[in-house]
Amino acid sequence: MELFAYPPVRCRWSSAQEPHPCVAKGNSSYTRTYEFCNHHQTPGKYNFYADNKDSRMNRSMLLYKKEKPHVNLKPEFDGEVQCTGEGYPAPEITWWKCGFSDK
């Protein structure tokens, strides 16, 4: 997050789980970059709050984490197979029988 403000702002990051520290890196007297690297790749909604004596603001953002697809095949007693898949984005499963696909 980059802000242009004077006087410099106080800030904080937060999520549904907990508050997080806000570290400012100064580019100039008026512009600062506020990084948030302490999310541990936890998906969710994160909020940034900043204020000084003249103003306040907040911004929200969503963090998504791509997950490798995981497919589970479970044979049923009548010869059928149950297939479930998980991942982000959701995996697409295609069944093949006798050279034809059935999505």
PDB file of N, CA and C in Angstrom:
ATOM      1  N   MET A   1       0.860  -1.147   0.000  1.00  0.00           N
ATOM      2  CA  MET A   1       0.000   0.000   0.000  1.00  0.00           C
ATOM      3  C   MET A   1       0.911   1.216   0.000  1.00  0.00           C
ATOM      4  N   GLU A   2       0.673   2.149  -0.901  1.00  0.00           N
ATOM      5  CA  GLU A   2       1.478   3.361  -0.925  1.00  0.00           C
ATOM      6  C   GLU A   2       0.573   4.559  -0.673  1.00  0.00           C
ATOM      7  N   LEU A   3       0.984   5.420   0.258  1.00  0.00           N
ATOM      8  CA  LEU A   3       0.186   6.596   0.605  1.00  0.00           C
ATOM      9  C   LEU A   3       0.999   7.860   0.461  1.00  0.00           C
ATOM     10  N   PHE A   4       0.323   8.912   0.056  1.00  0.00           N
ATOM     11  CA  PHE A   4       0.891  10.250   0.022  1.00  0.00           C
ATOM     12  C   PHE A   4       0.154  11.033   1.090  1.00  0.00           C
ATOM     13  N   ALA A   5       0.837  11.391   2.177  1.00  0.00           N
ATOM     14  CA  ALA A   5       0.163  12.080   3.281  1.00  0.00           C
ATOM     15  C   ALA A   5       1.157  12.885   4.107  1.00  0.00           C
ATOM     16  N   TYR A   6       0.684  13.997   4.613  1.00  0.00           N
ATOM     17  CA  TYR A   6       1.456  14.777   5.579  1.00  0.00           C
ATOM     18  C   TYR A   6       0.475  15.384   6.569  1.00  0.00           C
ATOM     19  N   PRO A   7       0.675  15.251   7.843  1.00  0.00           N
ATOM     20  CA  PRO A   7       1.785  14.533   8.483  1.00  0.00           C
ATOM     21  C   PRO A   7       1.674  13.030   8.239  1.00  0.00           C
ATOM     22  N   PRO A   8       2.780  12.294   8.451  1.00  0.00           N
ATOM     23  CA  PRO A   8       2.763  10.844   8.244  1.00  0.00           C
ATOM     24  C   PRO A   8       1.635  10.177   9.046  1.00  0.00           C
ATOM     25  N   VAL A   9       1.179   9.064   8.561  1.00  0.00           N
ATOM     26  CA  VAL A   9       0.046   8.377   9.186  1.00  0.00           C
ATOM     27  C   VAL A   9       0.507   7.296  10.157  1.00  0.00           C
ATOM     28  N   ARG A  10      -0.384   6.982  11.098  1.00  0.00           N
ATOM     29  CA  ARG A  10      -0.257   5.767  11.907  1.00  0.00           C
ATOM     30  C   ARG A  10      -1.064   4.715  11.150  1.00  0.00           C
ATOM     31  N   CYS A  11      -0.622   3.477  11.214  1.00  0.00           N
ATOM     32  CA  CYS A  11      -1.343   2.468  10.443  1.00  0.00           C
ATOM     33  C   CYS A  11      -1.383   1.139  11.173  1.00  0.00           C
ATOM     34  N   ARG A  12      -2.262   0.275  10.677  1.00  0.00           N
ATOM     35  CA  ARG A  12      -2.308  -1.099  11.171  1.00  0.00           C
ATOM     36  C   ARG A  12      -3.003  -1.969  10.127  1.00  0.00           C
ATOM     37  N   TRP A  13      -2.622  -3.217  10.093  1.00  0.00           N
ATOM     38  CA  TRP A  13      -3.267  -4.241   9.281  1.00  0.00           C
ATOM     39  C   TRP A  13      -4.054  -5.125  10.230  1.00  0.00           C
ATOM     40  N   SER A  14      -5.163  -5.666   9.767  1.00  0.00           N
ATOM     41  CA  SER A  14      -5.897  -6.631  10.589  1.00  0.00           C
ATOM     42  C   SER A  14      -6.610  -7.627   9.692  1.00  0.00           C
ATOM     43  N   SER A  15      -6.926  -8.744  10.281  1.00  0.00           N
ATOM     44  CA  SER A  15      -7.721  -9.775   9.613  1.00  0.00           C
ATOM     45  C   SER A  15      -8.697 -10.314  10.640  1.00  0.00           C
ATOM     46  N   ALA A  16      -9.545 -11.218  10.227  1.00  0.00           N
ATOM     47  CA  ALA A  16     -10.508 -11.805  11.156  1.00  0.00           C
ATOM     48  C   ALA A  16      -9.781 -12.548  12.277  1.00  0.00           C
ATOM     49  N   GLN A  17      -8.582 -13.037  11.988  1.00  0.00           N
ATOM     50  CA  GLN A  17      -7.856 -13.821  12.973  1.00  0.00           C
ATOM     51  C   GLN A  17      -7.158 -12.946  14.014  1.00  0.00           C
ATOM     52  N   GLU A  18      -6.530 -11.826  13.590  1.00  0.00           N
ATOM     53  CA  GLU A  18      -5.712 -11.063  14.527  1.00  0.00           C
ATOM     54  C   GLU A  18      -5.231  -9.757  13.911  1.00  0.00           C
ATOM     55  N   PRO A  19      -4.757  -8.820  14.756  1.00  0.00           N
ATOM     56  CA  PRO A  19      -4.109  -7.620  14.221  1.00  0.00           C
ATOM     57  C   PRO A  19      -2.688  -7.965  13.767  1.00  0.00           C
ATOM     58  N   HIS A  20      -2.172  -7.185  12.842  1.00  0.00           N
ATOM     59  CA  HIS A  20      -0.826  -7.417  12.319  1.00  0.00           C
ATOM     60  C   HIS A  20      -0.051  -6.103  12.342  1.00  0.00           C
ATOM     61  N   PRO A  21       1.264  -6.178  12.520  1.00  0.00           N
ATOM     62  CA  PRO A  21       2.057  -4.948  12.549  1.00  0.00           C
ATOM     63  C   PRO A  21       2.086  -4.271  11.187  1.00  0.00           C
ATOM     64  N   CYS A  22       2.262  -2.978  11.219  1.00  0.00           N
ATOM     65  CA  CYS A  22       2.347  -2.185  10.006  1.00  0.00           C
ATOM     66  C   CYS A  22       3.729  -1.553   9.963  1.00  0.00           C
ATOM     67  N   VAL A  23       4.479  -1.850   8.935  1.00  0.00           N
ATOM     68  CA  VAL A  23       5.838  -1.334   8.812  1.00  0.00           C
ATOM     69  C   VAL A  23       5.883  -0.354   7.646  1.00  0.00           C
ATOM     70  N   ALA A  24       6.332   0.862   7.926  1.00  0.00           N
ATOM     71  CA  ALA A  24       6.416   1.894   6.894  1.00  0.00           C
ATOM     72  C   ALA A  24       7.830   1.979   6.352  1.00  0.00           C
ATOM     73  N   LYS A  25       7.924   2.075   5.040  1.00  0.00           N
ATOM     74  CA  LYS A  25       9.201   2.315   4.385  1.00  0.00           C
ATOM     75  C   LYS A  25       9.100   3.671   3.723  1.00  0.00           C
ATOM     76  N   GLY A  26       9.980   4.577   4.120  1.00  0.00           N
ATOM     77  CA  GLY A  26       9.893   5.952   3.640  1.00  0.00           C
ATOM     78  C   GLY A  26      10.507   6.143   2.278  1.00  0.00           C
ATOM     79  N   ASN A  27       9.704   6.647   1.360  1.00  0.00           N
ATOM     80  CA  ASN A  27      10.216   7.015   0.042  1.00  0.00           C
ATOM     81  C   ASN A  27      10.583   8.498   0.025  1.00  0.00           C
ATOM     82  N   SER A  28       9.839   9.300   0.781  1.00  0.00           N
ATOM     83  CA  SER A  28      10.093  10.740   0.887  1.00  0.00           C
ATOM     84  C   SER A  28       9.384  11.235   2.145  1.00  0.00           C
ATOM     85  N   SER A  29       9.354  12.533   2.346  1.00  0.00           N
ATOM     86  CA  SER A  29       8.665  13.100   3.504  1.00  0.00           C
ATOM     87  C   SER A  29       7.162  12.886   3.427  1.00  0.00           C
ATOM     88  N   TYR A  30       6.636  12.763   2.213  1.00  0.00           N
ATOM     89  CA  TYR A  30       5.186  12.698   2.024  1.00  0.00           C
ATOM     90  C   TYR A  30       4.681  11.321   1.586  1.00  0.00           C
ATOM     91  N   THR A  31       5.527  10.536   0.972  1.00  0.00           N
ATOM     92  CA  THR A  31       5.094   9.247   0.433  1.00  0.00           C
ATOM     93  C   THR A  31       5.750   8.115   1.216  1.00  0.00           C
ATOM     94  N   ARG A  32       4.948   7.157   1.631  1.00  0.00           N
ATOM     95  CA  ARG A  32       5.451   5.989   2.346  1.00  0.00           C
ATOM     96  C   ARG A  32       4.781   4.736   1.772  1.00  0.00           C
ATOM     97  N   THR A  33       5.511   3.639   1.821  1.00  0.00           N
ATOM     98  CA  THR A  33       4.990   2.341   1.407  1.00  0.00           C
ATOM     99  C   THR A  33       4.780   1.503   2.659  1.00  0.00           C
ATOM    100  N   TYR A  34       3.606   0.909   2.782  1.00  0.00           N
ATOM    101  CA  TYR A  34       3.256   0.089   3.947  1.00  0.00           C
ATOM    102  C   TYR A  34       3.101  -1.359   3.488  1.00  0.00           C
ATOM    103  N   GLU A  35       4.041  -2.177   3.889  1.00  0.00           N
ATOM    104  CA  GLU A  35       4.035  -3.569   3.453  1.00  0.00           C
ATOM    105  C   GLU A  35       3.421  -4.466   4.516  1.00  0.00           C
ATOM    106  N   PHE A  36       2.850  -5.543   4.030  1.00  0.00           N
ATOM    107  CA  PHE A  36       2.282  -6.547   4.926  1.00  0.00           C
ATOM    108  C   PHE A  36       2.731  -7.915   4.449  1.00  0.00           C
ATOM    109  N   CYS A  37       3.717  -8.452   5.103  1.00  0.00           N
ATOM    110  CA  CYS A  37       4.272  -9.744   4.703  1.00  0.00           C
ATOM    111  C   CYS A  37       4.055 -10.809   5.765  1.00  0.00           C
ATOM    112  N   ASN A  38       3.298 -10.498   6.803  1.00  0.00           N
ATOM    113  CA  ASN A  38       3.142 -11.394   7.944  1.00  0.00           C
ATOM    114  C   ASN A  38       1.862 -12.229   7.855  1.00  0.00           C
ATOM    115  N   HIS A  39       1.335 -12.426   6.668  1.00  0.00           N
ATOM    116  CA  HIS A  39       0.066 -13.148   6.525  1.00  0.00           C
ATOM    117  C   HIS A  39       0.242 -14.657   6.487  1.00  0.00           C
ATOM    118  N   HIS A  40       1.463 -15.142   6.383  1.00  0.00           N
ATOM    119  CA  HIS A  40       1.760 -16.581   6.359  1.00  0.00           C
ATOM    120  C   HIS A  40       0.949 -17.321   5.304  1.00  0.00           C
ATOM    121  N   GLN A  41       0.651 -16.645   4.207  1.00  0.00           N
ATOM    122  CA  GLN A  41      -0.118 -17.206   3.097  1.00  0.00           C
ATOM    123  C   GLN A  41      -1.476 -17.735   3.538  1.00  0.00           C
ATOM    124  N   THR A  42      -2.063 -17.094   4.539  1.00  0.00           N
ATOM    125  CA  THR A  42      -3.396 -17.483   5.002  1.00  0.00           C
ATOM    126  C   THR A  42      -4.439 -16.735   4.182  1.00  0.00           C
ATOM    127  N   PRO A  43      -5.269 -17.455   3.430  1.00  0.00           N
ATOM    128  CA  PRO A  43      -6.291 -16.779   2.640  1.00  0.00           C
ATOM    129  C   PRO A  43      -7.286 -16.050   3.539  1.00  0.00           C
ATOM    130  N   GLY A  44      -7.876 -14.999   3.030  1.00  0.00           N
ATOM    131  CA  GLY A  44      -8.890 -14.287   3.790  1.00  0.00           C
ATOM    132  C   GLY A  44      -8.931 -12.813   3.456  1.00  0.00           C
ATOM    133  N   LYS A  45      -9.757 -12.102   4.203  1.00  0.00           N
ATOM    134  CA  LYS A  45      -9.911 -10.663   4.014  1.00  0.00           C
ATOM    135  C   LYS A  45      -8.968  -9.941   4.968  1.00  0.00           C
ATOM    136  N   TYR A  46      -8.216  -8.995   4.444  1.00  0.00           N
ATOM    137  CA  TYR A  46      -7.286  -8.201   5.229  1.00  0.00           C
ATOM    138  C   TYR A  46      -7.658  -6.726   5.098  1.00  0.00           C
ATOM    139  N   ASN A  47      -7.566  -6.006   6.196  1.00  0.00           N
ATOM    140  CA  ASN A  47      -7.917  -4.588   6.226  1.00  0.00           C
ATOM    141  C   ASN A  47      -6.694  -3.758   6.566  1.00  0.00           C
ATOM    142  N   PHE A  48      -6.580  -2.615   5.902  1.00  0.00           N
ATOM    143  CA  PHE A  48      -5.513  -1.654   6.176  1.00  0.00           C
ATOM    144  C   PHE A  48      -6.168  -0.382   6.684  1.00  0.00           C
ATOM    145  N   TYR A  49      -5.742   0.086   7.847  1.00  0.00           N
ATOM    146  CA  TYR A  49      -6.261   1.319   8.450  1.00  0.00           C
ATOM    147  C   TYR A  49      -5.108   2.310   8.588  1.00  0.00           C
ATOM    148  N   ALA A  50      -5.369   3.555   8.252  1.00  0.00           N
ATOM    149  CA  ALA A  50      -4.353   4.602   8.410  1.00  0.00           C
ATOM    150  C   ALA A  50      -5.036   5.888   8.849  1.00  0.00           C
ATOM    151  N   ASP A  51      -4.358   6.659   9.722  1.00  0.00           N
ATOM    152  CA  ASP A  51      -4.911   7.945  10.124  1.00  0.00           C
ATOM    153  C   ASP A  51      -3.797   8.877  10.581  1.00  0.00           C
ATOM    154  N   ASN A  52      -4.083  10.156  10.492  1.00  0.00           N
ATOM    155  CA  ASN A  52      -3.252  11.194  11.082  1.00  0.00           C
ATOM    156  C   ASN A  52      -4.209  12.237  11.655  1.00  0.00           C
ATOM    157  N   LYS A  53      -3.716  13.369  12.061  1.00  0.00           N
ATOM    158  CA  LYS A  53      -4.596  14.350  12.713  1.00  0.00           C
ATOM    159  C   LYS A  53      -5.615  14.958  11.751  1.00  0.00           C
ATOM    160  N   ASP A  54      -5.377  14.830  10.437  1.00  0.00           N
ATOM    161  CA  ASP A  54      -6.269  15.441   9.456  1.00  0.00           C
ATOM    162  C   ASP A  54      -7.250  14.482   8.791  1.00  0.00           C
ATOM    163  N   SER A  55      -6.918  13.204   8.756  1.00  0.00           N
ATOM    164  CA  SER A  55      -7.736  12.299   7.954  1.00  0.00           C
ATOM    165  C   SER A  55      -7.577  10.856   8.422  1.00  0.00           C
ATOM    166  N   ARG A  56      -8.479  10.021   7.960  1.00  0.00           N
ATOM    167  CA  ARG A  56      -8.362   8.580   8.186  1.00  0.00           C
ATOM    168  C   ARG A  56      -8.918   7.846   6.979  1.00  0.00           C
ATOM    169  N   MET A  57      -8.432   6.642   6.767  1.00  0.00           N
ATOM    170  CA  MET A  57      -8.895   5.830   5.636  1.00  0.00           C
ATOM    171  C   MET A  57      -8.723   4.355   5.961  1.00  0.00           C
ATOM    172  N   ASN A  58      -9.455   3.549   5.222  1.00  0.00           N
ATOM    173  CA  ASN A  58      -9.252   2.107   5.317  1.00  0.00           C
ATOM    174  C   ASN A  58      -9.505   1.478   3.962  1.00  0.00           C
ATOM    175  N   ARG A  59      -8.828   0.372   3.726  1.00  0.00           N
ATOM    176  CA  ARG A  59      -8.961  -0.397   2.495  1.00  0.00           C
ATOM    177  C   ARG A  59      -9.001  -1.866   2.871  1.00  0.00           C
ATOM    178  N   SER A  60      -9.778  -2.620   2.126  1.00  0.00           N
ATOM    179  CA  SER A  60      -9.856  -4.069   2.340  1.00  0.00           C
ATOM    180  C   SER A  60      -9.380  -4.776   1.085  1.00  0.00           C
ATOM    181  N   MET A  61      -8.785  -5.936   1.280  1.00  0.00           N
ATOM    182  CA  MET A  61      -8.369  -6.750   0.141  1.00  0.00           C
ATOM    183  C   MET A  61      -8.509  -8.220   0.494  1.00  0.00           C
ATOM    184  N   LEU A  62      -8.695  -9.035  -0.523  1.00  0.00           N
ATOM    185  CA  LEU A  62      -8.815 -10.477  -0.338  1.00  0.00           C
ATOM    186  C   LEU A  62      -7.533 -11.152  -0.794  1.00  0.00           C
ATOM    187  N   LEU A  63      -7.057 -12.081   0.008  1.00  0.00           N
ATOM    188  CA  LEU A  63      -5.881 -12.857  -0.339  1.00  0.00           C
ATOM    189  C   LEU A  63      -6.337 -14.275  -0.659  1.00  0.00           C
ATOM    190  N   TYR A  64      -6.024 -14.727  -1.866  1.00  0.00           N
ATOM    191  CA  TYR A  64      -6.347 -16.088  -2.283  1.00  0.00           C
ATOM    192  C   TYR A  64      -5.056 -16.890  -2.347  1.00  0.00           C
ATOM    193  N   LYS A  65      -5.167 -18.157  -2.074  1.00  0.00           N
ATOM    194  CA  LYS A  65      -4.012 -19.045  -2.145  1.00  0.00           C
ATOM    195  C   LYS A  65      -4.345 -20.185  -3.094  1.00  0.00           C
ATOM    196  N   LYS A  66      -3.556 -20.308  -4.150  1.00  0.00           N
ATOM    197  CA  LYS A  66      -3.765 -21.417  -5.081  1.00  0.00           C
ATOM    198  C   LYS A  66      -3.333 -22.707  -4.404  1.00  0.00           C
ATOM    199  N   GLU A  67      -4.146 -23.735  -4.575  1.00  0.00           N
ATOM    200  CA  GLU A  67      -3.829 -25.033  -3.997  1.00  0.00           C
ATOM    201  C   GLU A  67      -3.821 -26.085  -5.081  1.00  0.00           C
ATOM    202  N   LYS A  68      -2.826 -26.942  -5.039  1.00  0.00           N
ATOM    203  CA  LYS A  68      -2.697 -28.021  -6.002  1.00  0.00           C
ATOM    204  C   LYS A  68      -3.933 -28.923  -5.917  1.00  0.00           C
ATOM    205  N   PRO A  69      -4.492 -29.312  -7.065  1.00  0.00           N
ATOM    206  CA  PRO A  69      -5.681 -30.177  -7.028  1.00  0.00           C
ATOM    207  C   PRO A  69      -5.400 -31.510  -6.336  1.00  0.00           C
ATOM    208  N   HIS A  70      -6.387 -31.968  -5.619  1.00  0.00           N
ATOM    209  CA  HIS A  70      -6.327 -33.276  -4.959  1.00  0.00           C
ATOM    210  C   HIS A  70      -7.583 -34.029  -5.380  1.00  0.00           C
ATOM    211  N   VAL A  71      -7.399 -35.193  -5.983  1.00  0.00           N
ATOM    212  CA  VAL A  71      -8.527 -35.995  -6.469  1.00  0.00           C
ATOM    213  C   VAL A  71      -8.572 -37.294  -5.682  1.00  0.00           C
ATOM    214  N   ASN A  72      -9.764 -37.675  -5.243  1.00  0.00           N
ATOM    215  CA  ASN A  72      -9.960 -38.895  -4.475  1.00  0.00           C
ATOM    216  C   ASN A  72     -10.943 -39.792  -5.225  1.00  0.00           C
ATOM    217  N   LEU A  73     -10.531 -41.010  -5.538  1.00  0.00           N
ATOM    218  CA  LEU A  73     -11.400 -41.995  -6.191  1.00  0.00           C
ATOM    219  C   LEU A  73     -11.787 -43.057  -5.175  1.00  0.00           C
ATOM    220  N   LYS A  74     -13.096 -43.313  -5.093  1.00  0.00           N
ATOM    221  CA  LYS A  74     -13.589 -44.288  -4.123  1.00  0.00           C
ATOM    222  C   LYS A  74     -14.467 -45.310  -4.855  1.00  0.00           C
ATOM    223  N   PRO A  75     -14.001 -46.573  -4.946  1.00  0.00           N
ATOM    224  CA  PRO A  75     -14.825 -47.598  -5.594  1.00  0.00           C
ATOM    225  C   PRO A  75     -16.080 -47.903  -4.766  1.00  0.00           C
ATOM    226  N   GLU A  76     -17.201 -48.034  -5.436  1.00  0.00           N
ATOM    227  CA  GLU A  76     -18.461 -48.388  -4.778  1.00  0.00           C
ATOM    228  C   GLU A  76     -18.708 -49.889  -4.951  1.00  0.00           C
ATOM    229  N   PHE A  77     -19.617 -50.442  -4.163  1.00  0.00           N
ATOM    230  CA  PHE A  77     -19.863 -51.894  -4.177  1.00  0.00           C
ATOM    231  C   PHE A  77     -20.497 -52.377  -5.484  1.00  0.00           C
ATOM    232  N   ASP A  78     -21.185 -51.505  -6.216  1.00  0.00           N
ATOM    233  CA  ASP A  78     -21.870 -51.929  -7.436  1.00  0.00           C
ATOM    234  C   ASP A  78     -21.039 -51.687  -8.699  1.00  0.00           C
ATOM    235  N   GLY A  79     -19.737 -51.475  -8.547  1.00  0.00           N
ATOM    236  CA  GLY A  79     -18.853 -51.289  -9.691  1.00  0.00           C
ATOM    237  C   GLY A  79     -18.674 -49.838 -10.114  1.00  0.00           C
ATOM    238  N   GLU A  80     -19.419 -48.924  -9.497  1.00  0.00           N
ATOM    239  CA  GLU A  80     -19.261 -47.515  -9.818  1.00  0.00           C
ATOM    240  C   GLU A  80     -18.081 -46.943  -9.031  1.00  0.00           C
ATOM    241  N   VAL A  81     -17.616 -45.790  -9.481  1.00  0.00           N
ATOM    242  CA  VAL A  81     -16.516 -45.110  -8.806  1.00  0.00           C
ATOM    243  C   VAL A  81     -16.969 -43.701  -8.463  1.00  0.00           C
ATOM    244  N   GLN A  82     -16.761 -43.331  -7.209  1.00  0.00           N
ATOM    245  CA  GLN A  82     -17.081 -41.967  -6.778  1.00  0.00           C
ATOM    246  C   GLN A  82     -15.796 -41.150  -6.830  1.00  0.00           C
ATOM    247  N   CYS A  83     -15.876 -39.966  -7.447  1.00  0.00           N
ATOM    248  CA  CYS A  83     -14.704 -39.116  -7.598  1.00  0.00           C
ATOM    249  C   CYS A  83     -14.993 -37.745  -6.988  1.00  0.00           C
ATOM    250  N   THR A  84     -14.089 -37.280  -6.127  1.00  0.00           N
ATOM    251  CA  THR A  84     -14.205 -35.933  -5.579  1.00  0.00           C
ATOM    252  C   THR A  84     -12.878 -35.215  -5.800  1.00  0.00           C
ATOM    253  N   GLY A  85     -12.961 -33.919  -6.024  1.00  0.00           N
ATOM    254  CA  GLY A  85     -11.761 -33.125  -6.244  1.00  0.00           C
ATOM    255  C   GLY A  85     -11.806 -31.853  -5.424  1.00  0.00           C
ATOM    256  N   GLU A  86     -10.642 -31.437  -4.925  1.00  0.00           N
ATOM    257  CA  GLU A  86     -10.524 -30.210  -4.159  1.00  0.00           C
ATOM    258  C   GLU A  86      -9.308 -29.444  -4.653  1.00  0.00           C
ATOM    259  N   GLY A  87      -9.341 -28.139  -4.495  1.00  0.00           N
ATOM    260  CA  GLY A  87      -8.226 -27.281  -4.866  1.00  0.00           C
ATOM    261  C   GLY A  87      -8.734 -25.891  -5.152  1.00  0.00           C
ATOM    262  N   TYR A  88      -7.810 -24.958  -5.339  1.00  0.00           N
ATOM    263  CA  TYR A  88      -8.207 -23.611  -5.715  1.00  0.00           C
ATOM    264  C   TYR A  88      -7.261 -23.138  -6.801  1.00  0.00           C
ATOM    265  N   PRO A  89      -7.769 -22.784  -7.963  1.00  0.00           N
ATOM    266  CA  PRO A  89      -9.181 -22.848  -8.327  1.00  0.00           C
ATOM    267  C   PRO A  89      -9.667 -24.294  -8.403  1.00  0.00           C
ATOM    268  N   ALA A  90     -10.989 -24.479  -8.376  1.00  0.00           N
ATOM    269  CA  ALA A  90     -11.574 -25.821  -8.355  1.00  0.00           C
ATOM    270  C   ALA A  90     -11.111 -26.616  -9.576  1.00  0.00           C
ATOM    271  N   PRO A  91     -10.703 -27.875  -9.366  1.00  0.00           N
ATOM    272  CA  PRO A  91     -10.254 -28.696 -10.494  1.00  0.00           C
ATOM    273  C   PRO A  91     -11.419 -29.095 -11.392  1.00  0.00           C
ATOM    274  N   GLU A  92     -11.117 -29.297 -12.649  1.00  0.00           N
ATOM    275  CA  GLU A  92     -12.112 -29.799 -13.607  1.00  0.00           C
ATOM    276  C   GLU A  92     -11.825 -31.288 -13.796  1.00  0.00           C
ATOM    277  N   ILE A  93     -12.848 -32.103 -13.658  1.00  0.00           N
ATOM    278  CA  ILE A  93     -12.691 -33.556 -13.759  1.00  0.00           C
ATOM    279  C   ILE A  93     -13.367 -34.029 -15.038  1.00  0.00           C
ATOM    280  N   THR A  94     -12.643 -34.807 -15.831  1.00  0.00           N
ATOM    281  CA  THR A  94     -13.169 -35.353 -17.080  1.00  0.00           C
ATOM    282  C   THR A  94     -13.118 -36.874 -17.012  1.00  0.00           C
ATOM    283  N   TRP A  95     -14.243 -37.502 -17.290  1.00  0.00           N
ATOM    284  CA  TRP A  95     -14.305 -38.961 -17.335  1.00  0.00           C
ATOM    285  C   TRP A  95     -14.159 -39.404 -18.791  1.00  0.00           C
ATOM    286  N   TRP A  96     -13.376 -40.479 -19.019  1.00  0.00           N
ATOM    287  CA  TRP A  96     -13.191 -41.012 -20.352  1.00  0.00           C
ATOM    288  C   TRP A  96     -13.701 -42.449 -20.384  1.00  0.00           C
ATOM    289  N   LYS A  97     -14.465 -42.755 -21.418  1.00  0.00           N
ATOM    290  CA  LYS A  97     -14.981 -44.120 -21.581  1.00  0.00           C
ATOM    291  C   LYS A  97     -14.994 -44.437 -23.080  1.00  0.00           C
ATOM    292  N   CYS A  98     -14.310 -45.471 -23.465  1.00  0.00           N
ATOM    293  CA  CYS A  98     -14.287 -45.906 -24.865  1.00  0.00           C
ATOM    294  C   CYS A  98     -13.889 -44.787 -25.830  1.00  0.00           C
ATOM    295  N   GLY A  99     -12.936 -43.951 -25.423  1.00  0.00           N
ATOM    296  CA  GLY A  99     -12.439 -42.909 -26.313  1.00  0.00           C
ATOM    297  C   GLY A  99     -13.258 -41.637 -26.359  1.00  0.00           C
ATOM    298  N   PHE A 100     -14.349 -41.560 -25.631  1.00  0.00           N
ATOM    299  CA  PHE A 100     -15.167 -40.358 -25.607  1.00  0.00           C
ATOM    300  C   PHE A 100     -15.082 -39.735 -24.212  1.00  0.00           C
ATOM    301  N   SER A 101     -15.122 -38.423 -24.152  1.00  0.00           N
ATOM    302  CA  SER A 101     -15.088 -37.778 -22.834  1.00  0.00           C
ATOM    303  C   SER A 101     -16.493 -37.435 -22.412  1.00  0.00           C
ATOM    304  N   ASP A 102     -16.713 -37.432 -21.106  1.00  0.00           N
ATOM    305  CA  ASP A 102     -17.993 -37.067 -20.518  1.00  0.00           C
ATOM    306  C   ASP A 102     -17.708 -36.136 -19.345  1.00  0.00           C
ATOM    307  N   LYS A 103     -17.764 -34.837 -19.603  1.00  0.00           N
ATOM    308  CA  LYS A 103     -17.435 -33.869 -18.556  1.00  0.00           C
ATOM    309  C   LYS A 103     -18.575 -33.729 -17.582  1.00  0.00           C
TER     310      LYS A 103
END
